[in-house]
Structure formats: C-alpha cells, structure tokens
Coordinates of C-alpha atoms in Angstrom, one line a residue:
Chain A
X73 CA -7.3 45.5 5.2
X74 CA -9.6 43.6 3.1
X75 CA -11.3 46.7 1.5
X76 CA -8.1 48.0 0.6
X77 CA -7.5 45.1 -1.5
X78 CA -10.5 44.2 -2.8
X79 CA -10.1 47.5 -5.9
X80 CA -6.2 46.2 -6.9
X81 CA -7.7 42.5 -7.4
X82 CA -10.5 44.3 -9.5
X83 CA -8.4 46.3 -11.7
X84 CA -6.2 43.3 -11.9
X85 CA -9.3 41.1 -12.8
X86 CA -9.9 43.4 -15.8
X87 CA -6.3 44.4 -17.1
X88 CA -6.6 40.5 -17.1
X89 CA -9.3 39.9 -18.5
X90 CA -7.7 41.7 -22.1
X91 CA -4.2 40.4 -21.8
X92 CA -4.1 36.5 -20.1
X93 CA -1.3 36.1 -17.8
X94 CA -0.6 32.9 -19.5
X95 CA -1.2 32.6 -23.2
X96 CA -2.6 29.6 -24.7
X97 CA 0.6 28.2 -25.8
X98 CA 2.3 28.5 -22.8
X99 CA -0.2 27.0 -20.8
X100 CA -0.4 24.1 -23.4
X101 CA 3.5 23.8 -22.3
X102 CA 2.6 23.9 -18.8
X103 CA -0.1 21.0 -19.0
X104 CA 2.6 18.7 -20.6
X105 CA 5.2 19.6 -18.2
X106 CA 3.2 19.1 -15.0
X107 CA 2.0 15.5 -16.7
X108 CA 5.4 14.6 -17.8
X109 CA 6.1 15.5 -13.4
X110 CA 3.3 13.5 -12.5
X111 CA 3.7 10.4 -14.8
X112 CA 7.7 10.6 -13.6
X113 CA 6.7 10.5 -10.0
X114 CA 4.2 7.2 -10.6
X115 CA 6.7 5.6 -12.7
X116 CA 9.5 5.9 -10.0
X117 CA 7.4 4.0 -7.6
X118 CA 6.6 1.4 -10.6
X119 CA 10.1 1.4 -11.6
X120 CA 11.7 0.5 -8.4
X121 CA 9.1 -2.7 -8.0
X122 CA 9.8 -3.9 -11.6
X123 CA 13.7 -3.9 -10.9
X124 CA 12.9 -5.6 -7.7
X125 CA 10.8 -8.4 -9.9
X126 CA 13.8 -8.7 -12.5
X127 CA 16.5 -9.2 -10.3
X128 CA 14.6 -12.3 -8.7
X129 CA 13.3 -13.8 -12.2
X130 CA 14.4 -12.8 -15.3
X131 CA 11.2 -13.6 -17.3
X132 CA 9.5 -10.7 -15.6
X133 CA 11.8 -7.9 -17.6
X134 CA 8.8 -7.3 -20.4
X135 CA 6.1 -7.3 -18.0
X136 CA 8.0 -4.6 -15.4
X137 CA 9.3 -2.7 -18.7
X138 CA 5.3 -2.3 -20.2
X139 CA 4.1 -1.8 -16.3
X140 CA 7.0 0.5 -15.5
X141 CA 6.0 3.1 -19.1
X142 CA 2.3 2.9 -18.7
X143 CA 2.1 6.1 -17.3
X144 CA 4.0 7.5 -19.7
X145 CA 0.4 7.5 -21.3
X146 CA -0.8 10.7 -19.4
X147 CA 2.4 12.7 -20.9
X148 CA 0.7 11.4 -24.2
X149 CA -2.7 12.8 -23.3
X150 CA -1.4 15.7 -22.5
X151 CA 0.7 16.2 -26.0
X152 CA -2.5 16.0 -27.4
X153 CA -4.1 19.1 -25.5
X154 CA -0.6 21.2 -27.6
X155 CA -2.3 19.7 -30.8
X156 CA -6.0 21.1 -30.0
X157 CA -4.8 24.6 -29.1
X158 CA -1.9 24.9 -32.2
Chain B
X71 CA 4.6 12.3 3.2
X72 CA 3.3 9.5 5.3
X73 CA 3.8 6.9 2.7
X74 CA 7.5 7.3 2.2
X75 CA 8.0 7.9 5.9
X76 CA 11.4 9.5 6.3
X77 CA 14.3 7.8 9.2
X78 CA 16.4 10.1 10.9
X79 CA 18.9 10.0 8.6
X80 CA 16.9 11.6 6.1
X81 CA 16.8 8.8 3.4
X82 CA 13.1 7.8 2.3
X83 CA 12.2 4.2 2.6
X84 CA 12.2 2.2 -0.8
X85 CA 9.2 -0.1 -0.1
X86 CA 8.5 -1.1 -3.4
X87 CA 11.9 -2.6 -4.7
X88 CA 12.0 -4.4 -1.4
X89 CA 8.3 -5.4 -1.2
X90 CA 8.7 -6.9 -5.0
X91 CA 11.9 -9.0 -4.4
X92 CA 10.1 -10.0 -1.0
X93 CA 7.1 -11.4 -2.5
X94 CA 9.0 -12.8 -5.2
X95 CA 10.7 -14.8 -2.8
X96 CA 7.6 -15.6 -0.2
X97 CA 5.8 -17.4 -3.3
X98 CA 8.9 -19.8 -3.7
X99 CA 9.2 -21.4 -0.6
X100 CA 8.1 -24.5 0.0
X101 CA 4.4 -25.7 -0.2
X102 CA 2.4 -28.2 0.9
X103 CA 3.6 -30.6 -1.9
X104 CA 6.8 -30.3 -0.8
X105 CA 6.5 -30.8 2.4
X106 CA 4.5 -34.3 1.7
X107 CA 7.2 -35.2 -0.1
X108 CA 10.0 -34.5 2.4
X109 CA 8.2 -36.2 5.2
X110 CA 8.5 -39.5 3.2
X111 CA 12.1 -39.1 2.2
X112 CA 15.1 -40.2 4.6
X113 CA 17.6 -38.1 5.5
X114 CA 20.0 -38.2 2.3
X115 CA 16.6 -38.0 0.3
X116 CA 16.0 -34.5 1.9
X117 CA 19.6 -33.7 1.4
X118 CA 19.8 -34.7 -2.0
X119 CA 16.4 -32.6 -2.6
X120 CA 17.5 -29.5 -0.9
X121 CA 20.5 -29.7 -3.5
X122 CA 18.2 -29.2 -6.2
X123 CA 16.5 -26.0 -4.5
X124 CA 17.1 -22.6 -3.1
X125 CA 19.6 -24.2 -0.6
X126 CA 22.1 -25.3 -3.4
X127 CA 25.0 -23.0 -2.9
X128 CA 25.0 -23.5 1.1
X129 CA 24.5 -27.5 0.7
X130 CA 27.8 -27.7 -1.8
X131 CA 29.6 -25.1 0.4
X132 CA 28.9 -27.5 3.7
X133 CA 28.4 -30.9 1.7
X134 CA 32.3 -32.0 3.0
X135 CA 32.7 -31.5 6.5
X136 CA 29.1 -32.6 7.6
X137 CA 26.4 -34.9 6.7
X138 CA 22.7 -36.3 7.8
X139 CA 21.1 -33.6 9.6
X140 CA 23.8 -31.2 10.8
X141 CA 24.3 -30.7 7.0
X142 CA 20.6 -29.9 6.5
X143 CA 20.4 -28.1 9.5
X144 CA 23.4 -25.6 8.9
X145 CA 22.9 -25.1 5.3
X146 CA 19.5 -23.8 6.1
X147 CA 21.0 -21.6 8.9
X148 CA 23.4 -20.3 6.3
X149 CA 20.6 -19.9 3.4
X150 CA 18.2 -17.8 6.4
X151 CA 21.2 -15.6 7.5
X152 CA 21.9 -15.3 3.7
X153 CA 18.3 -14.3 3.1
X154 CA 17.9 -11.7 5.6
X155 CA 21.1 -9.8 5.2
X156 CA 19.5 -9.1 1.5
X157 CA 17.0 -7.6 3.4
X158 CA 18.9 -5.6 5.5
X159 CA 21.1 -4.8 1.9
X160 CA 18.3 -3.7 0.2
X161 CA 16.4 -1.3 2.5
X162 CA 17.4 2.0 3.4
X163 CA 15.4 4.7 5.6
X164 CA 12.5 4.1 8.1
X165 CA 12.3 0.8 6.4
X166 CA 16.2 -0.3 7.5
X167 CA 15.2 0.0 10.9
X168 CA 11.8 -1.7 11.3
X169 CA 13.5 -5.0 9.6
X170 CA 16.7 -4.3 11.7
X171 CA 14.4 -4.0 14.8
X172 CA 13.1 -7.4 13.9
X173 CA 16.4 -9.1 13.0
X174 CA 18.0 -8.3 16.3
X175 CA 16.6 -11.5 17.5
X176 CA 19.3 -13.4 16.0
X177 CA 21.8 -10.9 17.4
X178 CA 20.2 -12.5 20.5
X179 CA 20.4 -16.1 19.5
X180 CA 24.1 -15.2 18.8
X181 CA 24.9 -14.1 22.0
X182 CA 22.8 -16.9 23.5
X183 CA 25.2 -19.3 21.6
X184 CA 28.5 -17.9 22.4
X185 CA 26.9 -17.9 25.9
X186 CA 26.4 -21.2 26.1
X187 CA 29.5 -22.2 23.9
X188 CA 31.6 -20.9 26.7
X189 CA 29.6 -22.5 29.9
X190 CA 29.5 -25.8 28.3
X191 CA 33.2 -25.7 26.8
X192 CA 32.3 -26.2 23.3
X193 CA 34.9 -25.7 20.5
X194 CA 35.4 -22.4 18.8
X195 CA 34.4 -24.1 15.0
X196 CA 31.1 -25.8 16.7
X197 CA 30.3 -22.4 17.8
X198 CA 31.2 -20.4 14.5
X199 CA 28.9 -22.7 12.8
X200 CA 25.8 -22.3 15.0
X201 CA 25.9 -18.6 14.6
X202 CA 22.8 -17.6 12.2
X203 CA 24.7 -14.2 10.8
X204 CA 21.6 -12.3 10.3
X205 CA 21.5 -9.8 12.8
X206 CA 22.9 -6.4 12.8
X207 CA 26.3 -7.5 14.5
X208 CA 29.0 -7.0 12.4
X209 CA 31.3 -9.5 11.3
X210 CA 33.9 -8.5 13.2
X211 CA 31.9 -8.1 16.4
X212 CA 30.7 -11.8 16.4
X213 CA 34.7 -13.1 16.0
X214 CA 35.3 -11.0 18.6
X215 CA 32.8 -12.5 20.3
X216 CA 33.5 -16.0 19.7
X217 CA 36.8 -15.6 20.7
X218 CA 35.9 -14.2 24.4
X219 CA 37.8 -16.2 27.0
X220 CA 34.9 -16.0 29.4
X221 CA 31.7 -14.7 30.1
X222 CA 32.5 -11.9 31.8
X223 CA 34.5 -10.7 28.7
X224 CA 31.2 -11.2 26.8
X225 CA 29.2 -9.1 28.8
X226 CA 31.6 -6.0 28.5
X227 CA 32.0 -6.1 25.0
X228 CA 28.3 -6.1 24.7
X229 CA 28.6 -2.9 27.0
X230 CA 27.3 -0.4 23.8
X231 CA 24.7 -2.9 22.5
X232 CA 20.9 -3.0 23.4
X233 CA 22.0 -6.1 25.2
X234 CA 24.5 -4.1 27.5
X235 CA 22.8 -2.9 30.9
X236 CA 20.4 -5.9 31.2
X237 CA 23.2 -8.1 30.5
X238 CA 25.7 -6.6 33.2
X239 CA 22.6 -6.5 35.7
X240 CA 22.2 -10.3 35.1
X241 CA 25.9 -11.5 35.2
X242 CA 25.6 -10.9 39.2
X243 CA 22.5 -13.0 39.4
X244 CA 25.0 -15.7 37.0
X245 CA 27.8 -15.5 39.4
X246 CA 25.2 -16.1 42.7
X247 CA 23.8 -19.2 41.4
X248 CA 26.1 -20.1 38.4
X249 CA 23.2 -20.9 35.6
X250 CA 22.6 -19.5 32.5
X251 CA 18.7 -18.7 32.7
X252 CA 19.0 -15.0 34.4
X253 CA 21.6 -14.4 31.7
X254 CA 19.4 -15.9 28.6
X255 CA 16.3 -14.0 30.1
X256 CA 17.8 -11.0 30.2
X257 CA 18.8 -11.4 26.6
X258 CA 15.3 -12.0 25.7
X259 CA 13.8 -9.2 27.2
X260 CA 16.3 -6.9 26.1
X261 CA 15.5 -7.6 22.9
X262 CA 11.4 -7.8 23.0
X263 CA 11.5 -4.5 24.9
X264 CA 13.5 -2.2 22.4
X265 CA 11.2 -3.7 19.9
X266 CA 9.0 -1.7 20.7
X267 CA 11.1 1.0 22.2
X268 CA 10.8 4.8 20.2
X269 CA 7.9 3.8 18.1
X270 CA 4.7 6.0 18.7
X271 CA 2.6 4.4 21.2
X272 CA -0.6 5.3 19.9
X273 CA -0.1 5.7 16.1
X274 CA -2.9 6.2 13.1
X275 CA -4.4 2.7 13.1
X276 CA -3.9 2.0 9.5
X277 CA -0.9 3.7 9.1
X278 CA 2.2 1.8 8.0
X279 CA 3.8 2.4 11.2
X280 CA 0.3 1.8 13.1
X281 CA 0.4 -2.0 11.6
X282 CA 3.7 -2.4 12.2
X283 CA 3.4 -1.6 15.8
X284 CA 0.1 -3.5 16.0
X285 CA 2.2 -6.6 14.2
X286 CA 4.6 -6.1 17.0
X287 CA 2.4 -6.2 19.8
X288 CA 0.8 -9.3 18.5
X289 CA 4.3 -10.9 18.9
X290 CA 4.9 -9.4 22.2
X291 CA 1.2 -11.1 23.4
X292 CA 1.9 -14.0 22.2
X293 CA 5.4 -14.4 23.8
X294 CA 3.8 -14.0 26.9
X295 CA 0.8 -16.3 26.2
X296 CA 3.2 -19.1 25.8
X297 CA 5.2 -18.2 28.8
X298 CA 2.0 -17.8 30.6
X299 CA 0.8 -21.4 29.3
X300 CA 4.0 -23.2 29.8
X301 CA 4.4 -21.9 33.7
X302 CA 0.5 -22.7 33.9
X303 CA 0.8 -26.3 32.6
X304 CA 4.4 -27.0 35.0
X305 CA 2.6 -25.8 37.5
X306 CA 5.9 -24.4 38.6
X307 CA 6.1 -22.1 41.6
X308 CA 7.9 -19.3 39.5
X309 CA 6.7 -15.6 39.7
X310 CA 5.1 -15.0 36.3
X311 CA 6.0 -11.6 36.5
X312 CA 9.7 -12.1 36.1
X313 CA 8.6 -13.5 32.8
X314 CA 6.6 -10.6 31.7
X315 CA 7.2 -8.9 28.9
X316 CA 6.3 -5.1 28.4
X317 CA 4.6 -3.6 25.2
X318 CA 2.0 -6.1 24.5
X319 CA -2.5 -5.2 24.9
X320 CA -3.1 -8.7 26.0
X321 CA -2.0 -9.0 29.6
X322 CA -0.6 -6.2 32.1
X323 CA 1.7 -7.6 34.6
X324 CA -1.0 -7.8 37.3
X325 CA -3.6 -9.5 34.9
X326 CA -1.0 -11.9 33.8
X327 CA 0.2 -13.0 37.4
X328 CA -3.2 -13.8 38.5
X329 CA -4.4 -15.5 35.1
X330 CA -1.0 -17.9 35.3
X331 CA -2.9 -19.2 38.4
X332 CA -5.6 -21.2 36.4
X333 CA -5.5 -22.9 33.0
X334 CA -9.1 -22.0 32.6
X335 CA -9.4 -18.5 33.3
X336 CA -6.5 -18.2 31.0
X337 CA -8.0 -19.7 28.2
X338 CA -11.4 -17.7 28.5
X339 CA -9.4 -14.5 28.8
X340 CA -8.0 -15.2 25.3
X341 CA -11.1 -16.5 23.9
X342 CA -12.4 -12.6 24.8
X343 CA -9.3 -11.1 23.1
X344 CA -9.0 -9.6 20.0
X345 CA -7.1 -12.7 18.9
X346 CA -10.4 -14.9 19.9
X347 CA -11.6 -15.7 16.5
X348 CA -7.6 -16.6 14.9
X349 CA -7.5 -18.7 18.1
X350 CA -10.5 -20.2 18.6
X351 CA -10.0 -23.7 17.0
X352 CA -6.3 -24.1 18.6
X353 CA -8.3 -23.1 22.4
X354 CA -10.6 -25.5 21.8
X355 CA -8.5 -28.1 21.0
X356 CA -6.1 -27.0 24.1
X357 CA -9.1 -27.5 26.4
X358 CA -10.0 -31.0 24.9
X359 CA -6.6 -32.2 24.6
X360 CA -4.7 -30.1 26.8
X361 CA -1.9 -30.6 24.2
X362 CA 0.4 -27.8 24.5
X363 CA 2.9 -28.3 21.5
X364 CA -0.2 -28.5 19.1
X365 CA -0.9 -25.4 20.8
X366 CA 2.0 -23.5 20.3
X367 CA 2.3 -24.7 16.5
X368 CA -1.6 -22.8 16.4
X369 CA -0.1 -19.8 17.6
X370 CA 2.6 -20.0 15.5
X371 CA 0.1 -20.4 12.8
X372 CA -2.1 -17.6 13.7
X373 CA 0.9 -15.3 14.2
X374 CA 2.2 -15.7 10.3
X375 CA -1.6 -15.9 8.9
X376 CA -2.0 -12.6 10.7
X377 CA 1.2 -11.1 9.1
X378 CA 0.0 -12.3 5.9
X379 CA -3.5 -10.7 6.0
X380 CA -1.8 -7.2 7.4
X381 CA 0.6 -7.4 4.2
X382 CA -2.4 -7.7 2.0
X383 CA -4.5 -4.9 4.1
X384 CA -1.7 -2.5 3.4
X385 CA 1.1 -3.7 0.5
X386 CA 3.8 -0.7 0.7
X387 CA 4.4 -1.0 4.2
X388 CA 7.0 -3.0 6.2
X389 CA 4.3 -6.0 7.0
X390 CA 5.0 -8.1 3.7
X391 CA 8.9 -8.0 4.6
X392 CA 7.8 -9.7 8.5
X393 CA 5.0 -12.1 7.0
X394 CA 8.4 -13.3 4.7
X395 CA 10.6 -13.2 7.8
X396 CA 8.1 -14.8 9.6
X397 CA 7.5 -17.6 6.7
X398 CA 11.0 -18.1 6.2
X399 CA 11.7 -18.6 10.0
X400 CA 8.8 -21.5 10.0
X401 CA 10.0 -22.8 6.7
X402 CA 13.5 -23.6 8.2
X403 CA 12.1 -24.5 11.3
X404 CA 9.7 -27.3 9.4
X405 CA 12.5 -28.4 7.4
X406 CA 14.8 -29.2 10.3
X407 CA 11.7 -30.7 12.3
X408 CA 11.3 -33.0 8.9
X409 CA 15.1 -34.2 8.9
X410 CA 15.7 -34.4 13.0
X411 CA 11.9 -36.5 12.9
X412 CA 13.4 -38.6 9.9
X413 CA 17.1 -39.4 11.6
X414 CA 14.9 -40.3 15.0
X415 CA 13.1 -42.8 12.7
X416 CA 9.6 -41.1 13.5
X417 CA 6.3 -41.8 10.9
X418 CA 5.2 -39.4 8.4
X419 CA 2.4 -38.6 10.3
X420 CA 4.2 -38.2 13.7
X421 CA 6.2 -35.3 11.8
X422 CA 3.2 -33.5 10.2
X423 CA 2.3 -32.6 13.3
X424 CA 5.1 -31.2 14.5
X425 CA 5.0 -28.8 11.3
X426 CA 3.4 -25.4 10.7
X427 CA 1.7 -25.2 7.5
X428 CA -1.0 -22.5 6.7

C-alpha cells in the first residue's frame, strides 16, 4: 500500500511547491487565530482565579485585571507576523 | 484532560476559582499573635474580640440568646458551617465530589448529635444549636431528623444514606445493651469507609487524585493510630480490630491487633513508617513523658503540616481546600479551648498547651 501512496504524495508535493496550499496572508491570519485561542485558554484559568481573589478582597481588582490580560501579549506578538508579511 | 478531571456529570472542576478564594480565607485565619492575645483575655473579652473579626455576624445573631463561652462556641460552629457550605456552593464537578466526601464528617456529627439528644432527652432547641450545618444533608433532612421521636425512627430515616446499613446493623446491638457506643462507632466507620470508596486504589502518585487519596490515607492512618494508642494506654481489654478502619497504609488488621498490646512496639512501628520524620519529636515526647494529650496535639499538627505540604506541591488540586478545612477546624477548636479554659480559670500556659499552632 505504501508503494502506491508514495507517487501520489510526490505528485501533491510537486504541485504544492508551485502554489502553496495556504498563502502567506491566510497563514498569518491562522497564526493570529491560534494565538488568540491559546491566550483565551490561559485567561480562562487566570480569570477564574482573579475573580475568586477579588470576591474575597476588593483591593485585588487592579492586580487581578493585569494578571488576567497578561496572556493577551501572545496575540499582540502574533499580530507582528501579519505586519512582517503584509 | 487530567488537570481538570471531570465528574460523572460531565462538568469540569473549577479549581482556580475555589483555590483563590480558599487561599485568601486561609490567610485571614487567626495567627499566633491573635492566640497569644486571646489566651490572656476573659470570656467577655474573647467575645468582644471576636465581634471585631470574621465572626461578627454570628456573634450578633446569637448574642441575645447566649453569653460567655456558650456564645463563643455556637458562633464558632455557625461560622464553620457557613464557610464549609460556601466551599460546596463554589465547587463544581469532581472537586465538589472530593470536598463533599470529606465534609460528610459533619453529617456524621449531626447524626450523632441527634442520637445523643434523643438518648439523653435533651430538648429540640438544644439539639438544633449543636448542629453544624456543613455536610451534605439538606436543611429539610436535618429538621426531619431533629423531630424524630425515637432512635429507631432516625435509623429508618437514614436508610438511603451512607450511614443506613451500618446503623441498621448497630441498632440491634444498641437494643441489647442500651448504650450508644455501637451506634456511634457504626457512624464513624461508615464515614471513614466511604471516604476512600470508589477512588482509584493506586492512582498516579503525583496527580491531583493521587494526592487526595494520599491525604485521606494519612487521615485514616492517624485515626487508627490514635485509637491504638488510646487502647494501649488504657489497657482496656477490647479487641482493637473492632475499632480498625480500612484504607490506611500504616496498619492492617493483624498488625494493629498485635501492636496494640505493647506501647513500645507501637511507637517503634510508627517511627519506622513514612510518617516517622514528621512525628519524630512527638514520638520522643510520648516515650519520655507518656502524655497522650500532647501526642494527639502533635498528630493534629502533623496532619495539618502534611496537608500544607501537599497543597504547595500541587496547587491546582483539592489539597489546598483540604488544608483550609483542617486549618479552620483547628482554629475553631483552639478558640473553643481558650474560651472554655478561661471559663474554668486555667492559666495562659496551661491553655497554650492545649492549642494546636503550627
């Protein structure tokens, strides 16, 4: 079976080298999207903990907010890719 | 995903939220300085001090009906119930299950209170004040229990709970001897045996479940150890296996029965176990002075320290919650000891010996 797959893969790769399956702009957009997904997941945990801390002690509001949005830097860094390519 | 273990219901646990709140509450418990101040106050001074802290609401609510150390005690119980109820309210998924399992301790306490009240013919209001409404039982069930006319009725009402089978069995022994001991033992054993039931017996040592099981085993071990020491000290001719609780790793039924006969062997066995390091100083004290009270304090302190250690080793697990539950219980015990001690005119040093402070 592997023998039959090899030529097909070769053909696809040769064709792919001519025109990429994902063009640069789309790849950059994907990168931003994935980074946002990742930071969203990180913020989920931090946000839950921050709300817990604020519920116990109001003075934690500022600190909680800052810590919650820290993973947002990931999205900003991913945005840099868009400008480099664009 | 192992980090956020899911319960049968499919809801994931919210460790972050619960633990942030719990850690904050843990930090605001009384510290050494507060205890040092409290030990030197009179009962009314203690009451006034407590009105300015955490316990304000409860002190005000109960202040009209009670005074002195009764007021302190009931306020402590209510506050404890409020905090532990909060824990159950916040938590979801597997975390809820873990916490509820442990807090069933208070269900056991409430059932015992009802049975003792019926046995001694105490009036309903007194029984109600002694309730700690922190367990899994609903208000309605507790009220039904309180209004039960006889111990038999209590046993039937608890038919569908974890205590059901054990109580029904013990009720026959109670009818024969007319003493409460078999019933109370049955309740305690039912609690400790369901504590470890359904949890994996050999989980990954460093996972959240692993630490939870490890902690519960330590608790069961310490309970067995305490019973064994008491039996060995009193020299009573009771079969130690009757008091043995399954699930610990320190003793099995045979070794417990063998060791209880001889105090020195028992101490040596504990010293060689995994708890040896934590309990070393306490064990030496026990050998020298033979004071069981101090050793039991040391056991409490060791368990508390152990829980703290687990909670820092794996922050996103049930361990910080358990460490808080233990610390809060110790605080309540300590304040109660201080209030009762001052009422009985004990000196500050004598009371300080009774406290469990890390």
